[in-house]
Every structure is written in C-alpha cells, then in structure tokens.
Coordinates of C-alpha atoms and ligand atoms in Angstrom, one line a residue:
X1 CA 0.0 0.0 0.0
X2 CA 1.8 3.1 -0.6
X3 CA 2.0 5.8 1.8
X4 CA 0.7 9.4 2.0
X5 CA 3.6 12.1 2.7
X6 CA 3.4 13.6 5.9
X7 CA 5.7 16.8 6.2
X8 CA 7.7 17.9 9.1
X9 CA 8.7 21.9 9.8
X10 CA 10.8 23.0 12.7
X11 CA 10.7 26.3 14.2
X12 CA 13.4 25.6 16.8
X13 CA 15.4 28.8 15.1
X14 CA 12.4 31.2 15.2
X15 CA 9.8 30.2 17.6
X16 CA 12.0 28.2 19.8
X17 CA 14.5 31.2 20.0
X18 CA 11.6 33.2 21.5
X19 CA 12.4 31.1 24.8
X20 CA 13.2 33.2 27.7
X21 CA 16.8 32.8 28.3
X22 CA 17.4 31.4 25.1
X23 CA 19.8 33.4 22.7
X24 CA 21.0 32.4 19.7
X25 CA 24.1 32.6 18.4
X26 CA 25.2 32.7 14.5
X27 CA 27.2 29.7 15.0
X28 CA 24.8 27.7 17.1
X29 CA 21.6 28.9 14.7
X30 CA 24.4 27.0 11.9
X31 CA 25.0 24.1 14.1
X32 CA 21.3 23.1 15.0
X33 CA 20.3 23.6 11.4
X34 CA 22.7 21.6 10.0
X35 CA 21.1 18.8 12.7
X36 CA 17.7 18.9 11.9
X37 CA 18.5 18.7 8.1
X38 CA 20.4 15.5 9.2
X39 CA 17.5 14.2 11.0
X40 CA 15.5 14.7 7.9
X41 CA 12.8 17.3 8.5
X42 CA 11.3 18.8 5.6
X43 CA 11.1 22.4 7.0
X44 CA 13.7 24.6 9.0
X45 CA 12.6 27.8 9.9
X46 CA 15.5 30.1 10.9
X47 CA 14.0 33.1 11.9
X48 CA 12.8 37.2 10.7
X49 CA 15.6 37.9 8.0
X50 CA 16.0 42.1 9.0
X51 CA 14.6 41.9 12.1
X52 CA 18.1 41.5 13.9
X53 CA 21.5 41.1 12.8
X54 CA 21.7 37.3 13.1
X55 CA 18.7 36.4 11.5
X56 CA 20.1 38.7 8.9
X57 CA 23.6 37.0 8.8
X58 CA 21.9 33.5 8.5
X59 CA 19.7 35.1 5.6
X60 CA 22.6 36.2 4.3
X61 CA 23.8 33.6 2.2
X62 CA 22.6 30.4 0.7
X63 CA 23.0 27.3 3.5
X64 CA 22.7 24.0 1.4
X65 CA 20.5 21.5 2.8
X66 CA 17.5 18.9 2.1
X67 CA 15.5 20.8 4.1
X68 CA 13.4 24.3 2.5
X69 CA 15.1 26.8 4.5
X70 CA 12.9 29.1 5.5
X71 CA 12.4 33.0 6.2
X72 CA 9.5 34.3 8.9
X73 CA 7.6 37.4 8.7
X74 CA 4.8 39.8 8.8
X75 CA 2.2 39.9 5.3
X76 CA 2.6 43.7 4.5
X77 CA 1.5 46.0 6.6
X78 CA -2.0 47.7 6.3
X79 CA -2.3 50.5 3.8
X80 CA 1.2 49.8 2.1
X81 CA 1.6 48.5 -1.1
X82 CA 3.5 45.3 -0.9
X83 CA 6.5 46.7 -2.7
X84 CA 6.7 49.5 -0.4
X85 CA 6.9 47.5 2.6
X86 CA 10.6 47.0 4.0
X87 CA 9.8 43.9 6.4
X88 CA 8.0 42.4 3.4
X89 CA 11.5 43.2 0.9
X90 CA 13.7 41.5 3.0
X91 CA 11.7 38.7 3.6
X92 CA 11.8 38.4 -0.3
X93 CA 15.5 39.3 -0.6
X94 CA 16.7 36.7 2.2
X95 CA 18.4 33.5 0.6
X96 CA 15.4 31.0 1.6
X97 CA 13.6 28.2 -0.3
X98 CA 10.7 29.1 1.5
X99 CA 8.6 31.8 3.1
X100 CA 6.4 31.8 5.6
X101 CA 3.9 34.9 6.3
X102 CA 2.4 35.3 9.6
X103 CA -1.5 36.9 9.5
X104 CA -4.3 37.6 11.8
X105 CA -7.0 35.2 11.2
X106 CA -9.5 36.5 14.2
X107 CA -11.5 39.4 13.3
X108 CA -11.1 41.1 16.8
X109 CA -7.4 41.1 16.6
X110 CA -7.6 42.6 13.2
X111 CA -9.5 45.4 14.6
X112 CA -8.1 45.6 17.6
X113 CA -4.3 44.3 17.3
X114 CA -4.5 45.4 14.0
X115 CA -6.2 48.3 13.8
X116 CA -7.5 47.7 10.1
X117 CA -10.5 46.3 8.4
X118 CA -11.3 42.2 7.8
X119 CA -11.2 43.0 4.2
X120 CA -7.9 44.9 4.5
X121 CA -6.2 42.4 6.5
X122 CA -7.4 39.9 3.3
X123 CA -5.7 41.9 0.9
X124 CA -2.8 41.7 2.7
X125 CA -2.7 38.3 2.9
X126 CA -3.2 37.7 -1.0
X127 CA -0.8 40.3 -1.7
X128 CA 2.2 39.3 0.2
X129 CA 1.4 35.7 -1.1
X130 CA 1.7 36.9 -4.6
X131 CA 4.5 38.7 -4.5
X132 CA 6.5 36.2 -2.8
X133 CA 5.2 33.5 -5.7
X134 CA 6.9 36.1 -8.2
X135 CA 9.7 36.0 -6.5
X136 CA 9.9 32.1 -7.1
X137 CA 9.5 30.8 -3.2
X138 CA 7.1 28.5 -1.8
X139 CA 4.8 29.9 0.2
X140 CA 3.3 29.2 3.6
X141 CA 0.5 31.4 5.6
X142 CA 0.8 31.1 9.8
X143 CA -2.9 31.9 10.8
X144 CA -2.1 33.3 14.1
X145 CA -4.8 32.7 16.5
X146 CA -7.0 30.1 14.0
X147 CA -9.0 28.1 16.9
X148 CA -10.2 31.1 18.8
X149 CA -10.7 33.2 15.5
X150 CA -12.5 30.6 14.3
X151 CA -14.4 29.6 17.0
X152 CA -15.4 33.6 17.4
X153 CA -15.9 34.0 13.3
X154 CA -15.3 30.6 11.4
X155 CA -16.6 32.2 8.0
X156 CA -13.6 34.8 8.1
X157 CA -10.9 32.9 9.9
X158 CA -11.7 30.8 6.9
X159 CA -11.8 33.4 4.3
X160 CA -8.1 33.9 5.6
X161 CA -6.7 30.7 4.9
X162 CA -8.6 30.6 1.4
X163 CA -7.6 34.1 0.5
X164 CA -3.8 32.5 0.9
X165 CA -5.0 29.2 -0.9
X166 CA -7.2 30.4 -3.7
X167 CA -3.5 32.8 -4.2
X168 CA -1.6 29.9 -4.3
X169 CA 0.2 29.4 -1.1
X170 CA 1.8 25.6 -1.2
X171 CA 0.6 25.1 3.1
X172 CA -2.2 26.8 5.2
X173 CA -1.1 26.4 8.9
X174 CA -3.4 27.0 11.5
X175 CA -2.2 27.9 14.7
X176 CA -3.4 27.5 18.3
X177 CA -0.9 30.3 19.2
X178 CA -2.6 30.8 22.9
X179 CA -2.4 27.1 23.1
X180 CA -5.5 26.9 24.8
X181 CA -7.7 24.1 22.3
X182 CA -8.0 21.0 23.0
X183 CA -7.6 17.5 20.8
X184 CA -11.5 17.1 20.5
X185 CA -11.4 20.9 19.0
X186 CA -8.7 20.6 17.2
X187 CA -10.2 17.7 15.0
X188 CA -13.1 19.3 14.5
X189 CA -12.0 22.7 13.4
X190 CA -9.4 20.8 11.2
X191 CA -11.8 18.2 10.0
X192 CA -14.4 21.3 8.9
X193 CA -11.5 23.5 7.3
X194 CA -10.0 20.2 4.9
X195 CA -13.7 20.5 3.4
X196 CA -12.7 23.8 1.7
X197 CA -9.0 23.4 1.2
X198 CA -7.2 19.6 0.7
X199 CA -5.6 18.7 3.5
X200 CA -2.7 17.8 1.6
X201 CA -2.3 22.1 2.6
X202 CA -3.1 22.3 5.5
X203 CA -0.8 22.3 8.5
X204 CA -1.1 22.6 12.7
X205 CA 1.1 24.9 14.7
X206 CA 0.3 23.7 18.4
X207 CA 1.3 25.5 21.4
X208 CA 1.2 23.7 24.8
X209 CA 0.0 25.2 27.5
X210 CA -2.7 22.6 28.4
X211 CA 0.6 19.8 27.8
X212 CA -1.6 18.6 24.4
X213 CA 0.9 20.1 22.0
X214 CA 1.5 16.9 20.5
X215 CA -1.8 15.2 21.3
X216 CA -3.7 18.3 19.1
X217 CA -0.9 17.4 16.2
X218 CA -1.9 13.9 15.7
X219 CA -5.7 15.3 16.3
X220 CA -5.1 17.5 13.1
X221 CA -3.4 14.7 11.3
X222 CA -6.7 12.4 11.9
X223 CA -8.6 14.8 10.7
X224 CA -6.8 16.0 7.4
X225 CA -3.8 17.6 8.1
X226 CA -0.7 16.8 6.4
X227 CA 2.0 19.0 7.6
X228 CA 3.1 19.2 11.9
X229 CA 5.1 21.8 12.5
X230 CA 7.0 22.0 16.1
X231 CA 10.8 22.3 17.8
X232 CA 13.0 20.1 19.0
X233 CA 12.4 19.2 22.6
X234 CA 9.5 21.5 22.7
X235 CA 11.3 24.4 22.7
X236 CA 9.1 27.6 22.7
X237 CA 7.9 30.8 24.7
X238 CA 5.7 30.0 27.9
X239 CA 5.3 26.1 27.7
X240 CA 6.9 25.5 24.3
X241 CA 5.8 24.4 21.0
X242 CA 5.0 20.9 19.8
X243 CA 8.0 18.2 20.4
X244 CA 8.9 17.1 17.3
X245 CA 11.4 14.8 19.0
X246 CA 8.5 13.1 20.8
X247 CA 6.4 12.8 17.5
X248 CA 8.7 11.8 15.1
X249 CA 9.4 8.3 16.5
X250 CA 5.6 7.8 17.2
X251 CA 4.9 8.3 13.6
X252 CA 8.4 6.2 12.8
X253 CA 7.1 3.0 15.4
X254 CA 3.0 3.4 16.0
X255 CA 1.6 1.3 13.0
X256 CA -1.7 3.3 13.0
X257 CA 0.7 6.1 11.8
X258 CA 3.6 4.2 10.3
X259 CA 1.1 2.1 8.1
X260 CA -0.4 5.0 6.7
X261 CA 2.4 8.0 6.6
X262 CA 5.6 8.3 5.1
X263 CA 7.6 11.0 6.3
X264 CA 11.7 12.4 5.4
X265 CA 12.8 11.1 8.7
X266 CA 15.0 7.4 8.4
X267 CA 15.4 4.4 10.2
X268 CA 18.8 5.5 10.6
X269 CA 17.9 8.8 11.5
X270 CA 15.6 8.3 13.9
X271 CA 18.6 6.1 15.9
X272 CA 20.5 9.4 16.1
X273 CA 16.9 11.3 17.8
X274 CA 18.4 10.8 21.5
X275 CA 21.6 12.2 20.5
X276 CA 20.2 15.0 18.5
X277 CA 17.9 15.6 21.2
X278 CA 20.9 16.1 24.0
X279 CA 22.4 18.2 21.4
X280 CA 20.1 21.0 21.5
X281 CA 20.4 20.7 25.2
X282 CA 24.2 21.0 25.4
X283 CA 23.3 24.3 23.1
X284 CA 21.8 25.8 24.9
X285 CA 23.9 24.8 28.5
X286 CA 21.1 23.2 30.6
X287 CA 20.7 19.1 31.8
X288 CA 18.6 16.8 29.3
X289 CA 15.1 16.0 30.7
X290 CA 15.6 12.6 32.2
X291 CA 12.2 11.6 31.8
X292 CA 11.4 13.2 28.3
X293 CA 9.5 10.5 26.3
X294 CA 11.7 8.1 23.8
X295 CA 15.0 10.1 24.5
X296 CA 15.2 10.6 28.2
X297 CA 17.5 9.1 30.6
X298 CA 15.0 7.5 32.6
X299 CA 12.6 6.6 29.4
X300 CA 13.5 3.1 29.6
X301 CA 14.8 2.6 33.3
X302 CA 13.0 0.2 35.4
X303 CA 13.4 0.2 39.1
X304 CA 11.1 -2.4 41.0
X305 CA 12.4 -5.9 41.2
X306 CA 9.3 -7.7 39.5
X307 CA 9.5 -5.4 36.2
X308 CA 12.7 -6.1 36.1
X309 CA 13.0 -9.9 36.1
X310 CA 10.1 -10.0 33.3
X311 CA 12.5 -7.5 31.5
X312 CA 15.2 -9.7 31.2
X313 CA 13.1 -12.7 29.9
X314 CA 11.5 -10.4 27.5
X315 CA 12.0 -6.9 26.7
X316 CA 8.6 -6.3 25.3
X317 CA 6.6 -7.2 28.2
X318 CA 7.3 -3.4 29.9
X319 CA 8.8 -1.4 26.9
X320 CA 6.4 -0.2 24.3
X321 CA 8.8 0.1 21.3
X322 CA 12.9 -0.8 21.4
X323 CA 15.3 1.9 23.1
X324 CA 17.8 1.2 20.4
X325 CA 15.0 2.5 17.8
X326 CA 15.6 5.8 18.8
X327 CA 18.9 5.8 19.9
X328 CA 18.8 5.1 23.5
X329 CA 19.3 2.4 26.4
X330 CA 17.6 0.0 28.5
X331 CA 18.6 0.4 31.9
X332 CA 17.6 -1.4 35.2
X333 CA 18.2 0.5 38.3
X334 CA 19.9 -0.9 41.3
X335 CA 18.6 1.0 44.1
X336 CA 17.1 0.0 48.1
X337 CA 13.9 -0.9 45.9
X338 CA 15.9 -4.0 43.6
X339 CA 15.8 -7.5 44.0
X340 CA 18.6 -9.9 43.0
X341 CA 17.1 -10.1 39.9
X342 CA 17.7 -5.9 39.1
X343 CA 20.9 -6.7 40.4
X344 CA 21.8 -9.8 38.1
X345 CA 20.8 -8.3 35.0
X346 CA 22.8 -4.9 35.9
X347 CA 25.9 -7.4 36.1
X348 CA 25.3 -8.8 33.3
X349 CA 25.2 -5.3 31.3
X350 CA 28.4 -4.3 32.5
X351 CA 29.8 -7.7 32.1
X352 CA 30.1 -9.9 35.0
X353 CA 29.1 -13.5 34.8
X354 CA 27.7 -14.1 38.8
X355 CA 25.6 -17.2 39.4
X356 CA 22.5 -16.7 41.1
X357 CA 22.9 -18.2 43.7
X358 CA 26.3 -16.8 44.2
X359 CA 26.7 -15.6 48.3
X360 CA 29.0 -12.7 46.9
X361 CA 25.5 -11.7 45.3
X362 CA 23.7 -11.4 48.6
X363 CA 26.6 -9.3 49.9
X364 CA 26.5 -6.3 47.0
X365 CA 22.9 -6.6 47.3
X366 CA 23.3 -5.5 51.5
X367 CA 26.5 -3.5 51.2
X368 CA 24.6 -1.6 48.2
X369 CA 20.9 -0.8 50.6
X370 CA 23.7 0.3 53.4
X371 CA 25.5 3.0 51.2
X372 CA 21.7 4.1 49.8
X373 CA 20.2 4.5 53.2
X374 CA 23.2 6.7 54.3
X375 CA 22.8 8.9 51.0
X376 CA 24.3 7.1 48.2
X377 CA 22.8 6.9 45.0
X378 CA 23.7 4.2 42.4
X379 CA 20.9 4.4 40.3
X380 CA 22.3 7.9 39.1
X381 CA 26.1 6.9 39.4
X382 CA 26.7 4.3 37.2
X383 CA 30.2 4.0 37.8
X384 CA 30.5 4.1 41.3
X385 CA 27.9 1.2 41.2
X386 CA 30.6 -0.9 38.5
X387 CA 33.3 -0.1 40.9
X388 CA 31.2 -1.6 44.1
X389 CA 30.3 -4.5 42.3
X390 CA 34.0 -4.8 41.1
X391 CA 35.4 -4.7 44.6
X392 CA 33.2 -6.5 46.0
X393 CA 33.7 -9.2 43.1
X394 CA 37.5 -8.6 43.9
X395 CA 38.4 -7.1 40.7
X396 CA 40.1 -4.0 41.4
X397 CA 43.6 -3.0 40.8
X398 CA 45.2 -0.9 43.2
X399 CA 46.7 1.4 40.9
X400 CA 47.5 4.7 43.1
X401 CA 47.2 5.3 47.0
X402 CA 46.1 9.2 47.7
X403 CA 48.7 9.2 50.7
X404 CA 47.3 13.2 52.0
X405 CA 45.8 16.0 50.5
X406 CA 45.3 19.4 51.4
X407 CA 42.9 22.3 50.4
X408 CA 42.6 25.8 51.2
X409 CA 40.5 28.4 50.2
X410 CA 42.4 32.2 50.8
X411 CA 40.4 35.2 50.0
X412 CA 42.6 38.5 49.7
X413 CA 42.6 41.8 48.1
X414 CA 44.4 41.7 45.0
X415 CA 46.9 44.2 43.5
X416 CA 44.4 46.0 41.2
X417 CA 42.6 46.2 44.6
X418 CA 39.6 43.6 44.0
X419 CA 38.7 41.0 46.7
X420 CA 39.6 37.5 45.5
X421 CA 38.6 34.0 46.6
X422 CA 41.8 31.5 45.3
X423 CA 41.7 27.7 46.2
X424 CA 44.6 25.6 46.0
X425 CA 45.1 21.8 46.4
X426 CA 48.2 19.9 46.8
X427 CA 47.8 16.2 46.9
X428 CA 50.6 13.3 48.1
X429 CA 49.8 10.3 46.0
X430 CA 52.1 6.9 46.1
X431 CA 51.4 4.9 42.3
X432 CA 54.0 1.9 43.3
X433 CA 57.0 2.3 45.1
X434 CA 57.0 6.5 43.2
X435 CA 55.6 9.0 45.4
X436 CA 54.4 12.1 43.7
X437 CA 53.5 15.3 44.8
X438 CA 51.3 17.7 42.8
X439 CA 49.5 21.1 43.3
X440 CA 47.5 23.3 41.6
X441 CA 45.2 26.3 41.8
X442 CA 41.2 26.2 40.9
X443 CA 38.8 28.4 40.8
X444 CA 37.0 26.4 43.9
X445 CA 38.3 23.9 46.3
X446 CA 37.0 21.2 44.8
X447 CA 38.3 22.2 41.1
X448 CA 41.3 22.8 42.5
X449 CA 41.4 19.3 44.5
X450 CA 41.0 17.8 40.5
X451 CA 43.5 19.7 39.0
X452 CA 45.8 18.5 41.5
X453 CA 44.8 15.1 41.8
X454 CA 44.8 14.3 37.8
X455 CA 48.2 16.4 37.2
X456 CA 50.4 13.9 37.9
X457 CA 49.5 10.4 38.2
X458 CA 53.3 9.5 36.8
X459 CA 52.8 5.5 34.7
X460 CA 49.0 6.3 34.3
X461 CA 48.8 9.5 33.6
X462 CA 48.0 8.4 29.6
X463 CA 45.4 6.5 30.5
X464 CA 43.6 9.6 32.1
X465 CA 44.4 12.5 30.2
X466 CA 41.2 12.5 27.8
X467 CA 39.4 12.6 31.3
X468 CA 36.8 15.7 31.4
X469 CA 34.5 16.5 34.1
X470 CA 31.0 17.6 32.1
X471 CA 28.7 17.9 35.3
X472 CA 29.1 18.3 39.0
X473 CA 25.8 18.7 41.2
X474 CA 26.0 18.8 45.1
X475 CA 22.6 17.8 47.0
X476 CA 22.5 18.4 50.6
X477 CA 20.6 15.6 52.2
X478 CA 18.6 15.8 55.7
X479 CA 19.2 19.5 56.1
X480 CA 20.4 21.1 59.6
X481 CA 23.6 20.8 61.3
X482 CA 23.6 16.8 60.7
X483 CA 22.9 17.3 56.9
X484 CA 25.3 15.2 54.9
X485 CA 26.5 16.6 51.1
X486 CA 25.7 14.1 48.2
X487 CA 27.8 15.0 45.1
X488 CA 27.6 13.4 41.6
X489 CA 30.2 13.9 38.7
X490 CA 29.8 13.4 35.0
X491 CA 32.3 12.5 33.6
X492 CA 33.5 11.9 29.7
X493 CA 36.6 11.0 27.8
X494 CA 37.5 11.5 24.4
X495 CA 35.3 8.0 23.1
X496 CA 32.4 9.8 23.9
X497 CA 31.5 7.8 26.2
X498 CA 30.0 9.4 29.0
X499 CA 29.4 8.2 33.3
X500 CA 28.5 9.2 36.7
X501 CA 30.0 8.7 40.3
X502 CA 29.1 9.5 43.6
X503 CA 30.5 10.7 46.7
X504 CA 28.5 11.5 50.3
X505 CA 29.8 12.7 53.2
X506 CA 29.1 15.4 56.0
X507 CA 32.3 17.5 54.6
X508 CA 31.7 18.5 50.8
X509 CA 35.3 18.6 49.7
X510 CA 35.3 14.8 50.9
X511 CA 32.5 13.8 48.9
X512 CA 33.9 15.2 45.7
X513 CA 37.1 13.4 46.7
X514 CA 34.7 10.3 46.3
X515 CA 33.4 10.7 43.3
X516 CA 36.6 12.6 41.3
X517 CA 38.6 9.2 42.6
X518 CA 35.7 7.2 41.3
X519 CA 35.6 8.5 38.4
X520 CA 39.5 8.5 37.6
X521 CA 40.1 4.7 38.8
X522 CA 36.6 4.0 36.3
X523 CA 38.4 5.5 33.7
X524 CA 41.9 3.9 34.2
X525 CA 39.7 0.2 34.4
X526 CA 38.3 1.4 30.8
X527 CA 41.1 2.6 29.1
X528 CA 42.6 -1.2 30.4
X529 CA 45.6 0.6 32.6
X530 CA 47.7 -2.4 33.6
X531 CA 47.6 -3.2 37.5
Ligands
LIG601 ZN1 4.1 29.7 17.6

C-alpha cells in the first residue's frame, strides 16, 4: 500500500529562539540547522531575516540542505503596497527556499491588534502571497490565532486561509498560538476547514500550555492535516511548541501512523533522535530531561524488582517500542527498591558472569541498601555502582594510594585592589613504590582538589588525560547541622562515552574526593591501565 507524505517543519530557530533565556548565536543557529537537516525534516525555519543582525547573517547567504530553508515574517502592513513595505523586501530578498507569512485570522485582533478592516487584512494576505510566488519561493500562511478566531468568526478565519489558498500558497497552517484548544477541538475545526481546502495544505502549529501540544498534532493529522510543525524538545515561549522529538518516532514505530504515513525522517535517522535531542540541550547549556518521552534518561529505566525480572526474559513485556530504535538504552536501576534479579541483569550489562545463587551476590545486594540508606545513590552513578560491584567481586587494581591531601580556600585583596577568593590543592599520591606530589590552583576547592589530583599520576597519567569532568551537582541531604553533602560527577573522555560517580559525606570537599577518585580509577579500568 503506498504511503501518504506527511511533512515535518521546525521552528526551533524562530519560535524556539523566542524562549526566555534562550539566545542564539550565528554559529549555534548553523550548528542546529545543520542537525535537523540530518534528521531529515522537511522544514527549517530560521528566523525574521532584517529583524536582527543574526537572523540577517543566516539570511545572508545560501545554506545548502535537504530541508526548504525558510524565512518568517509579517504579510505587509495595512495600507502599504506590498513593494513599499521594507519587512516584506527582506523577507523576499533573504536567501530561503521558502517563506512563511504570519497573519491575523480573528477578526477582533484585526481590529483591535491590527487596527485595520477584515477585508484589509485579506488583501494583505493575497498580496504578500503573490509577490512572494513572483519572486519564485514556496509559500506558507501562519494563521495566528486560528482556533479562537475561528471559533469567534469561522466564516472569516476561513476566508483567511482561502484568501492564501485560492492565491496559491503551497501550506495553510493554523495555529493555536494561545495554546488553549483542545484535541477534540482541534479535530473538528481541522476536519471542517480540509472540506474547503485539501488537507494535503493544511498544517497545525500547536502551542502547549494545556501539555496537548503533541496530542492536538496527531488530532489535526486524523482529521486531514498533512503537515506538523514543532521544535526540538518543545522548545518555545511559555510552555513550548510541539516536540517534534517526541512525534517523530511515534509516527516512525506506531503502526496506526507508520502504516499509513511516510515522512523524510530514516530508520537510521531516527537512531540518532536521542543524540540529537541532547544536542540541542548541550546548546543551549542546561541538563537533558531525564524523563522526556523516547530520549530521556529514565525513558526506559526500570526500578522495582518484579519489572525487572520479566524484562530480562522479555523486553517487550514493559517497553512499548525498542530503546535502540531511537537511539537510546535500556537500563535497570539498582537502588534499596531492587531485588537480585535488578541486580543480576545490571551485572550482566556491564559484564560480570555471577551465578545466582552466588553468596558474593547477597553481599553487594546488603552493602549496596547500606550506602543508599546513608545517601548514596547508584541508580544515578553508574560508575560508582561498577566499581562496588568490582570490589566486591575482587576485581580492582590498586593502581594509586592518595597518601594526604590538602585544600585551602584564601580570600585576599588583590593588586588591582579587587577582593579575590583562590583555592589551591596539593595532593601526596604513592602509584607503586613512586611518590608524587602535585599542586595546583582552581577556581573552587573542589576544582582545584582535581586539578591537582589528575596532574600527575606518573605510569597512568596516559590512560587519564582525555578525562573531562561535564557535570558536577551537590545535594544536601537531611538539612540542619547533621545534613550530609551528596555530590555526583559526570564524567566523559575523548570516546564519547560518558558516566556518573558519587560521593556522600558530612564534609563537601570529601564527597567530591569520592566521586573525582571514582571517576579517575573507572576510567583507568576502561582505558585497560595495567595493574
Ligand atoms: Zn508559535
């Protein structure tokens, strides 16, 4: 049976960049376009070429890709002719495959927004349309504000789209920009509005502030619609735009959708979703959503013992499609909650062959609800939990001893007369029969306690030097004067490959030790340091 084509725009660059606290650069607009054309959306939207100078710069030039590139903006302003309107000339001199026009489609906000008359606003829209199909682009019409205009005044929000239609306009996209309908509305207003123009040009822009973003696109697509338009990871002012990294992969694995749509998005590309997904995050410098569908952390992660027995005799029985589809992992947790059957299949994964009925079993499994109840946490530190098991298992070189260390934190007024904090470690470490002294200065103690500690760690110092700390969050437990300091490290090397440790203690600096030791010893153990 063959497919109907389903099309996929992204307005990460233009909506998504209306995020508070989210700021663009050139370089990063370059860098996230150049991922969703490798993801294989049909659409990139990259923002109001002369509105600012970046959006200008990207417009700027011609950026190959798969994807239409396309340039956002106003339909001319009332009263102007539509080659006397300098919004509307930039728009049509940017270097974009496509453009999309923006237009009031409610008849209150075109008189009061507006301030112009419902035909007016029309001849706007069938204006800008036309000159923009002279100038050879395709051409898209954002109704702003559809549902509510049309639920006010469905004749004229109507007349808006088909005034862009009739003119030739490849996609009519109708917007909940408040973000207020709901699925049931959404189908209805969409089913109603593919009886005067094909669906095959129609489009949904969903906001999502009741969290239905994606539950009103696939309520458009049932009911005609053929094009979703969205950001990656939801990205968008107030509470974001549709995910397009949550709806790809249920059009890629649902059958009701991947029987009956085709859309630009591969097998292969959809097992890079996770990682592109983290990528946007590491953009724009904040943690990945553990528990965001498909590509979180935590999206496959199952904790309770029972799950996690019937997991390892058969994936399918708790996961509803494969992690590796889109990119990701199974993982079992190994917290106070696990049975021996968590903790089996966890040592299996990181590959340890233990019998079941092995006592050393019983022992990791107590030694592991001890460290948890005191304020461990091994579910988030991966590593550490290796290394336990390891030692435990008796598989642990001794490859360093951290004889001392010492760290000071000095504040002072400095010589152009500014009050300076400075931290400085020096640390005694014995690797054999060498013993080696390092210091160094950080811009905290704890900083300056790694510096020292990975400086010089004489026959394995190789082994550690593509060692990079990515993440470091402290956690104060049981608050008060008895409150003891949780701290977990990230760490990567230069395979990618990233992993977690953990450190607790009442002192901070001697959590951190903790961790920053588990993590070097976990990476000498991967790089295969001799003992
Ligand atoms: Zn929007």
């Amino acid at each position: 049976m063959s497919r109907e084509r389903l099309y996929l725009f992204d307005t990460t660059l233009r909506d998504g960049a209306q995020t508070n606290g989210v700021d663009f650069t050139l370089a990063d607009k370059v860098v996230i376009a150049r991922m969703l054309d490798e993801l294989g959306v049909d659409y990139v939207e990259a923002g109001y070429p002369g509105a600012n100078p970046t959006d200008t710069s990207f417009f700027a030039e011609k950026r190959p890709a798969r994807a239409k590139i396309t340039a956002f903006g106003m339909t001319r302003r009332p009263g102007r002719s539509a080659s006397n309107d300098p919004g509307l000339a930039a728009m049509l001199d940017a270097q974009a495959d496509a453009i999309c026009f923006v237009a009031k489609s409610w008849d209150y906000h075109v008189r009061v927004a507006l301030e112009t008359t419902e035909e007016e606003n029309l001849a706007s829209i069938r204006d800008s349309v036309r000159a923009a199909k002279a100038k050879g682009r395709e051409v898209l019409l954002d109704c702003e504000h559809f549902f509510d205009g049309y639920k006010a005044n469905p004749a004229y929000a109507l007349a808006c789209a088909r005034a862009a239609y009739d003119e030739g306009a490849r996609w009519v996209v109708l917007c909940d920009t408040n973000g207020g309908a709901l699925p049931h509305e959404v189908e209805k207003i969409v089913g109603e509005v593919c009886q005067h123009i094909p669906g095959d040009h129609v489009g949904i822009h969903a906001h999502n502030d009741t969290e239905q973003a994606v539950a009103n696109s696939f309520a458009a697509v049932r009911a005609g619609a053929r094009q979703i338009q969205g950001t990656l990871n939801g990205l968008g002012e107030r509470c974001g735009n549709a995910n397009l990294i949550s709806i790809i992969p249920t059009l890629k694995l649902k059958p009701e959708y991947a029987r009956q749509f085709e859309i630009g998005v591969s097998d292969e590309a959809l097992g890079h979703i996770a990682r592109i997904s983290h990528g946007l995050d590491d953009i724009l410098n904040r943690a990945a959503d553990r528990h965001a569908p498909y590509v979180g952390e935590s999206a496959f992660a199952t904790k309770a013992g029972i799950h996690a027995s019937a997991i390892i005799k058969d994936p399918a029985t708790y996961e509803h499609v494969a992690p590796e589809r889109v990119g990701n992992k199974r993982k079992l947790l190994v917290s106070d909650q696990s049975g021996r059957s968590n903790l089996l299949a966890e040592l299996d994964r990181i590959g340890f062959a233990v019998d079941k009925d092995d006592p050393r079993l019983s022992r990791l499994l107590d030694e592991v609800k001890e460290r948890e109840a005191i304020g461990y946490a091994y579910e988030a530190a991966d590593a550490s939990f290796e290394l336990l098991a390891r030692r435990l298992l008796g598989k642990v070189p001794r490859y360093f001893d951290v004889e001392k260390f010492d760290v000071t934190v000095e504040q002072r007024i400095s010589a152009k007369g500014e009050r300076v904090t400075v931290s400085m470690a020096v640390v005694k470490v014995k690797v054999g029969d060498e013993v080696l002294i390092s210091a160094a200065e950080g811009n905290g103690p704890v900083n300056a306690l790694d510096l020292a500690l990975r400086k010089d760690l004489g026959k394995y110092q190789s082994y550690i030097t593509g060692l990079e700390l990515t993440d470091y969050r402290v956690r104060i437990l049981n608050g008060g004067s008895e409150a003891v300091t949780r701290v977990l490290i990230e760490s990567e090397d230069e395979t990618g490959d990233h992993w977690t440790t953990v450190g607790v203690s009442s002192n901070i600096i001697d959590a951190s030790f903790q961790a920053l030791m588990d993590s070097i010893v976990y990476k000498l153990i991967k790089s295969g340091a001799p003992a």
